mmCIF file with all atom_site columns, C-alpha atoms and ligand atoms in Angstrom:
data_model
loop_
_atom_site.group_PDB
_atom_site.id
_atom_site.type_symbol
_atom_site.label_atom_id
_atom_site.label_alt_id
_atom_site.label_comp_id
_atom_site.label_asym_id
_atom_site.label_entity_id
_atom_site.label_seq_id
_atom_site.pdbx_PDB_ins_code
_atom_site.Cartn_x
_atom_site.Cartn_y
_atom_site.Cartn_z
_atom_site.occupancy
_atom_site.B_iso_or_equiv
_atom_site.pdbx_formal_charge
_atom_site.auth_seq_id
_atom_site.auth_comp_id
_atom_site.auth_asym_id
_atom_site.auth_atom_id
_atom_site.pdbx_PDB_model_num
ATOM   1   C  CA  . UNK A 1 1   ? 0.000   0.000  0.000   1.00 0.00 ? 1   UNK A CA  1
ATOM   2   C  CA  . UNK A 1 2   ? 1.330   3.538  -0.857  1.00 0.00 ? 2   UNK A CA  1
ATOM   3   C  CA  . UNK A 1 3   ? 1.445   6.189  1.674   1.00 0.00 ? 3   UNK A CA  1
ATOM   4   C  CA  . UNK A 1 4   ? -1.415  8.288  0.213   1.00 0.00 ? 4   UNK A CA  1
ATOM   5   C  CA  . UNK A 1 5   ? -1.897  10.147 3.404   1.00 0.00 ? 5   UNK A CA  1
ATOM   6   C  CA  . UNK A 1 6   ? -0.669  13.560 3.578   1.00 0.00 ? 6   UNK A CA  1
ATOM   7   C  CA  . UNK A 1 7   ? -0.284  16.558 5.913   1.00 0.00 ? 7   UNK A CA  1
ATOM   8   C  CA  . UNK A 1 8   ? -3.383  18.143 6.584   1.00 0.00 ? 8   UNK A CA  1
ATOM   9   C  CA  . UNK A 1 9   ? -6.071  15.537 5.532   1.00 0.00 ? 9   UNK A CA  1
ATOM   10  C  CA  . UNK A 1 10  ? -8.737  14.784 7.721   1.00 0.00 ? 10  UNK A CA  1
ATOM   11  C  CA  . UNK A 1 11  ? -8.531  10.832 9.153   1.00 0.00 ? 11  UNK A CA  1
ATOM   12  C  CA  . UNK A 1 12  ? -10.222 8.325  10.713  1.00 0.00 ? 12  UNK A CA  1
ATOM   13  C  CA  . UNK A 1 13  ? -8.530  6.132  13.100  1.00 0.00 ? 13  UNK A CA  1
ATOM   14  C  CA  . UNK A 1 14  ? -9.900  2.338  12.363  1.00 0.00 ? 14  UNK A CA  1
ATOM   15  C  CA  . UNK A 1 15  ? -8.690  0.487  14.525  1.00 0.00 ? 15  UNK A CA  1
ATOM   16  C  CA  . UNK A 1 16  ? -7.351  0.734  18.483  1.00 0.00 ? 16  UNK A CA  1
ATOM   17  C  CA  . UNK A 1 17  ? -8.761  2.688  21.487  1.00 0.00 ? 17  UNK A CA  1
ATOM   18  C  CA  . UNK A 1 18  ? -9.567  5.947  19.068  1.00 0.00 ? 18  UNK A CA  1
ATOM   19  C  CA  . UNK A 1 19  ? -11.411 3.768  17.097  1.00 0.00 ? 19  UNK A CA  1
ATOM   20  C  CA  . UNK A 1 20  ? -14.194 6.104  14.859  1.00 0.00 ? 20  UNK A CA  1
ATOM   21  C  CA  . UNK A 1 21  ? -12.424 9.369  15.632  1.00 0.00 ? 21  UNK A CA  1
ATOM   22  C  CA  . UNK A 1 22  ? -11.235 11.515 13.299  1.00 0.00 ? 22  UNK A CA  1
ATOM   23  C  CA  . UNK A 1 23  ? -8.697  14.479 13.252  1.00 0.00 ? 23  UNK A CA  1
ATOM   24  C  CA  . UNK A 1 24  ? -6.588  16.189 10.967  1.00 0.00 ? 24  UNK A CA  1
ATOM   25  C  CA  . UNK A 1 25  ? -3.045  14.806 9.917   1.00 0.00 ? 25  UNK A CA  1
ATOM   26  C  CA  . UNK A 1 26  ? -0.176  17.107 11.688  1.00 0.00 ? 26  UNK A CA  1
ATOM   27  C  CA  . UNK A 1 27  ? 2.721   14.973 10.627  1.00 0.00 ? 27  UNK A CA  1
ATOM   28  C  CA  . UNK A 1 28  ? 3.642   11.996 8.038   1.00 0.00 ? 28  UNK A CA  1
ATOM   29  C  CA  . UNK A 1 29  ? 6.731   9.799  8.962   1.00 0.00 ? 29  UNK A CA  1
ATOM   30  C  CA  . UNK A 1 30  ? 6.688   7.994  5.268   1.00 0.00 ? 30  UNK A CA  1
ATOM   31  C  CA  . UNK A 1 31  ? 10.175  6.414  6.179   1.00 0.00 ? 31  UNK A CA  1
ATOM   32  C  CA  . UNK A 1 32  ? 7.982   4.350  9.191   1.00 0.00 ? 32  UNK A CA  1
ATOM   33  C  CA  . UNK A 1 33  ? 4.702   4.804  7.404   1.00 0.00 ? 33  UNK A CA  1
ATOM   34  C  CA  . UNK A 1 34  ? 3.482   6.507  10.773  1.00 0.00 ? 34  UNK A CA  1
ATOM   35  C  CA  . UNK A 1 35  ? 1.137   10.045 11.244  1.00 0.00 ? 35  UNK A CA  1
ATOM   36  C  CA  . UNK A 1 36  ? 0.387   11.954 14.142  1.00 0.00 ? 36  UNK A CA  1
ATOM   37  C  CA  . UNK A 1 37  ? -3.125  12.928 14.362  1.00 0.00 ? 37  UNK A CA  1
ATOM   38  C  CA  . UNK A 1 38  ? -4.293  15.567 16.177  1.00 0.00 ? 38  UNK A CA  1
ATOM   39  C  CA  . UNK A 1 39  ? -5.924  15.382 18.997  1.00 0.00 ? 39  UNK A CA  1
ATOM   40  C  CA  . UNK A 1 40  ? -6.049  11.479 18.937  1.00 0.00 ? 40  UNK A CA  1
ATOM   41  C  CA  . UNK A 1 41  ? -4.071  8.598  20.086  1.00 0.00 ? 41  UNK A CA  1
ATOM   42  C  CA  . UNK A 1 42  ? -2.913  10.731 23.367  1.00 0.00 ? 42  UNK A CA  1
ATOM   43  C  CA  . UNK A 1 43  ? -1.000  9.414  25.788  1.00 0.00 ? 43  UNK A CA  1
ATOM   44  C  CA  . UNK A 1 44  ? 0.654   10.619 29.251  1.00 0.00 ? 44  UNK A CA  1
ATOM   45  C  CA  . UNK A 1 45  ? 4.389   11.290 29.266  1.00 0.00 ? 45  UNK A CA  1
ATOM   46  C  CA  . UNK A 1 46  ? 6.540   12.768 31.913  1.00 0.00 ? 46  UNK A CA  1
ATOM   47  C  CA  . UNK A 1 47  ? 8.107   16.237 31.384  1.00 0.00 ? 47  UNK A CA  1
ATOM   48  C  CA  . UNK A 1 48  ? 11.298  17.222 32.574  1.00 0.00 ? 48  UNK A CA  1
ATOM   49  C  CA  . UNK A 1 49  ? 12.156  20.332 33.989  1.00 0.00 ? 49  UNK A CA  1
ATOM   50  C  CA  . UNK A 1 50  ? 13.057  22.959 31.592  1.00 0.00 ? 50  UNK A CA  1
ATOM   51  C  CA  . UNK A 1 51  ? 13.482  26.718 31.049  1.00 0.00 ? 51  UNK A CA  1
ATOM   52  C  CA  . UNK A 1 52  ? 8.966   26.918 30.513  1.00 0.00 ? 52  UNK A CA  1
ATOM   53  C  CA  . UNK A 1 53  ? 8.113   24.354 33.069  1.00 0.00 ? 53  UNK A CA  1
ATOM   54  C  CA  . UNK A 1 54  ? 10.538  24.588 36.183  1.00 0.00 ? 54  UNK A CA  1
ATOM   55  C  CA  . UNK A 1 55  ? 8.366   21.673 37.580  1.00 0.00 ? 55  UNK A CA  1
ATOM   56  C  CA  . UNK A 1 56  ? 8.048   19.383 34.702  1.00 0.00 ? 56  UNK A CA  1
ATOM   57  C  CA  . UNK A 1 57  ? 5.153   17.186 35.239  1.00 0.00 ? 57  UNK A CA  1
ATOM   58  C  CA  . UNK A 1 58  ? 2.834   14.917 32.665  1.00 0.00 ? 58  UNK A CA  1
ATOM   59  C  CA  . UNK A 1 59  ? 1.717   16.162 29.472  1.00 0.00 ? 59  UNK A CA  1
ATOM   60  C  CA  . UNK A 1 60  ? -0.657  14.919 27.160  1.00 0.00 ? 60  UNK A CA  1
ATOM   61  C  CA  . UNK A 1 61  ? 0.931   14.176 23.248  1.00 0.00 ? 61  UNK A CA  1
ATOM   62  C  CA  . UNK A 1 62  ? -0.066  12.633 20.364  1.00 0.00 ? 62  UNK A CA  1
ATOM   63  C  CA  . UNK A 1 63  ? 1.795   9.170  20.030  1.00 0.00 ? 63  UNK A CA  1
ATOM   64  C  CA  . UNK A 1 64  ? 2.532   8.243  16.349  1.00 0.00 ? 64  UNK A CA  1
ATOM   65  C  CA  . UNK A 1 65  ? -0.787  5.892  14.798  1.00 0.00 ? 65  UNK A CA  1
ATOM   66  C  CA  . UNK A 1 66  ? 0.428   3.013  12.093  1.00 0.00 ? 66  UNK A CA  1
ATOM   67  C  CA  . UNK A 1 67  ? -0.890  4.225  8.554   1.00 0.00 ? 67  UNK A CA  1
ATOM   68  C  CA  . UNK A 1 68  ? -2.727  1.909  8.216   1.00 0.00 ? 68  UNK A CA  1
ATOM   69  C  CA  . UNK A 1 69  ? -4.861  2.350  11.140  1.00 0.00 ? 69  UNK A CA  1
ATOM   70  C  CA  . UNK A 1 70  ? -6.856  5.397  9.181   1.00 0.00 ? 70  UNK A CA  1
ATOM   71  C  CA  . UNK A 1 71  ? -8.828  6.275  6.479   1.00 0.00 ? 71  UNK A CA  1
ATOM   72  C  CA  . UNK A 1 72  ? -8.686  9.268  4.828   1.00 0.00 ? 72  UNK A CA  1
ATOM   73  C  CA  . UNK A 1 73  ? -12.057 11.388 5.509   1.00 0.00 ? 73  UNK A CA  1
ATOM   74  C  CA  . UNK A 1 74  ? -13.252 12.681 1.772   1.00 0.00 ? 74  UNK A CA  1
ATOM   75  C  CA  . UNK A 1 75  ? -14.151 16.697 2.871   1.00 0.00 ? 75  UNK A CA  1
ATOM   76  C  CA  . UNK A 1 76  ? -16.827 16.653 0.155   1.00 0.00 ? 76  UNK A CA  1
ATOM   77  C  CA  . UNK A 1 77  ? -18.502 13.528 1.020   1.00 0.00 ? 77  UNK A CA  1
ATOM   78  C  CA  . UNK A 1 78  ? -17.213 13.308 4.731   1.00 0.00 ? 78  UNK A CA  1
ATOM   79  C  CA  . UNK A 1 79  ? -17.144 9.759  4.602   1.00 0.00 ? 79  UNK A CA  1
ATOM   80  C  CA  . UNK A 1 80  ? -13.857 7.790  4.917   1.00 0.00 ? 80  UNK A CA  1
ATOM   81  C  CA  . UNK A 1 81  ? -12.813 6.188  1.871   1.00 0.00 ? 81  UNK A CA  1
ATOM   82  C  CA  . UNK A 1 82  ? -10.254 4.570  -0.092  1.00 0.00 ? 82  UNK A CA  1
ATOM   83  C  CA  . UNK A 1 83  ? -8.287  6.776  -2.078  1.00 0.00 ? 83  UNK A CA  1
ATOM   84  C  CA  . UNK A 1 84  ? -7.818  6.683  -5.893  1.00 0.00 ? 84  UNK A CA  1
ATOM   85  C  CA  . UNK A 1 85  ? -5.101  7.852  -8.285  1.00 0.00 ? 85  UNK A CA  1
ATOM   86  C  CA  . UNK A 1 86  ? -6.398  9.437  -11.258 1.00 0.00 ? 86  UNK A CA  1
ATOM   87  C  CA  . UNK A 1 87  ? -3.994  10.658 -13.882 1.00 0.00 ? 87  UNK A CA  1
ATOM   88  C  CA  . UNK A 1 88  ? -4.263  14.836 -14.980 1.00 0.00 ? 88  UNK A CA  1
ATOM   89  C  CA  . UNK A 1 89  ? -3.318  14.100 -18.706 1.00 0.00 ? 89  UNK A CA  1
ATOM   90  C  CA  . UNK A 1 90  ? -0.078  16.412 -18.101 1.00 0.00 ? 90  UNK A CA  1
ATOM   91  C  CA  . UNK A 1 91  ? 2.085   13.713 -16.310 1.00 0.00 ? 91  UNK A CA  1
ATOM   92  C  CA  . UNK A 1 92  ? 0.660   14.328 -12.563 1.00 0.00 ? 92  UNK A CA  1
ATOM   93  C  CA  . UNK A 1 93  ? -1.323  12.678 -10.550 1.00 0.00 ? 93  UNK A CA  1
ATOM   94  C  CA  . UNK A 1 94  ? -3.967  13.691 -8.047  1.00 0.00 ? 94  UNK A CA  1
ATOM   95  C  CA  . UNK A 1 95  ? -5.599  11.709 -5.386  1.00 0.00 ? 95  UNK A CA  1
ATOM   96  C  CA  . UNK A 1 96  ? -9.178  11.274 -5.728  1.00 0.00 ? 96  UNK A CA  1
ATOM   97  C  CA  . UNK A 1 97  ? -12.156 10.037 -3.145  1.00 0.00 ? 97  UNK A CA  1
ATOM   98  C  CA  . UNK A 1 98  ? -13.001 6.804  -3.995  1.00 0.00 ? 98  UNK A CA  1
ATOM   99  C  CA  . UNK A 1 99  ? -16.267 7.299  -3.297  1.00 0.00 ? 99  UNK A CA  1
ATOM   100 C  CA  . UNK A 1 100 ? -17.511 10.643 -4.870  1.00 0.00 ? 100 UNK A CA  1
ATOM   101 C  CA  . UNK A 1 101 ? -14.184 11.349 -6.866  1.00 0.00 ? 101 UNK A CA  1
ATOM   102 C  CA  . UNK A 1 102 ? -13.817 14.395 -5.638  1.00 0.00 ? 102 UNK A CA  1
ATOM   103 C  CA  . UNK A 1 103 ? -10.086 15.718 -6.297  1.00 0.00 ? 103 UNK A CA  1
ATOM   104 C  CA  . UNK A 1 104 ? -8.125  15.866 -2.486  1.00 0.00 ? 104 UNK A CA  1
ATOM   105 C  CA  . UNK A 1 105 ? -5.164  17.392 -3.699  1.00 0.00 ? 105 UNK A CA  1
ATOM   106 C  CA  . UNK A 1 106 ? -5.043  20.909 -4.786  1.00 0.00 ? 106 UNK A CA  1
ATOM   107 C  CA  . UNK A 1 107 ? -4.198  21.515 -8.077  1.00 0.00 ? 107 UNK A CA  1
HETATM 108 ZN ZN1 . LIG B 2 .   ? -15.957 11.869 -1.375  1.00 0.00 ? 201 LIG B ZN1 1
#
């Protein structure tokens, strides 16, 4: 499977203790085919002490979901679905909603 999630789209986590959530993409780790979603997959960590937080204490991040735990969430159609490629006749390629084909990329 290609990593045809990208920065910015909208997801749906499938699978795991987030599971029917959705959020928008903050980062992409293609090299591990990992994302960070906002807002999902949370979990404590302890802080040290620095220079902001003289205390340190536990924060709340975003732990890194497996791509393909999500779907990407079609903003026309709002439904998660499977992306298709579809070929712009000049040598590119956008991705396209597999369900209502509209274009995700801009152009
Ligand atoms: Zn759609």
């Amino acid at each position: 499977m290609g990593l045809n999630v990208k920065k910015n789209d909208k997801v749906r986590i499938v699978t795991g203790k987030d599971r029917g959530k959705s959020g928008r993409v903050l980062f992409v780790d293609k090299k591990n085919g990992r994302l960070i979603v906002e807002g999902l997959n949370v979990v404590k960590k302890t802080k040290r002490p620095d220079q902001q937080n003289q205390k340190g204490g536990i924060i709340d991040i975003e732990a890194p979901v497996d791509i393909s735990n999500v779907m990407v969430v079609c903003p026309k159609c709002n439904k998660p679905t499977r992306i298709k490629k579809k070929a712009l006749g000049d040598g590119r390629h956008v991705r396209i909603c597999g369900k209502c084909e509209e274009i995700l990329d801009k152009v």
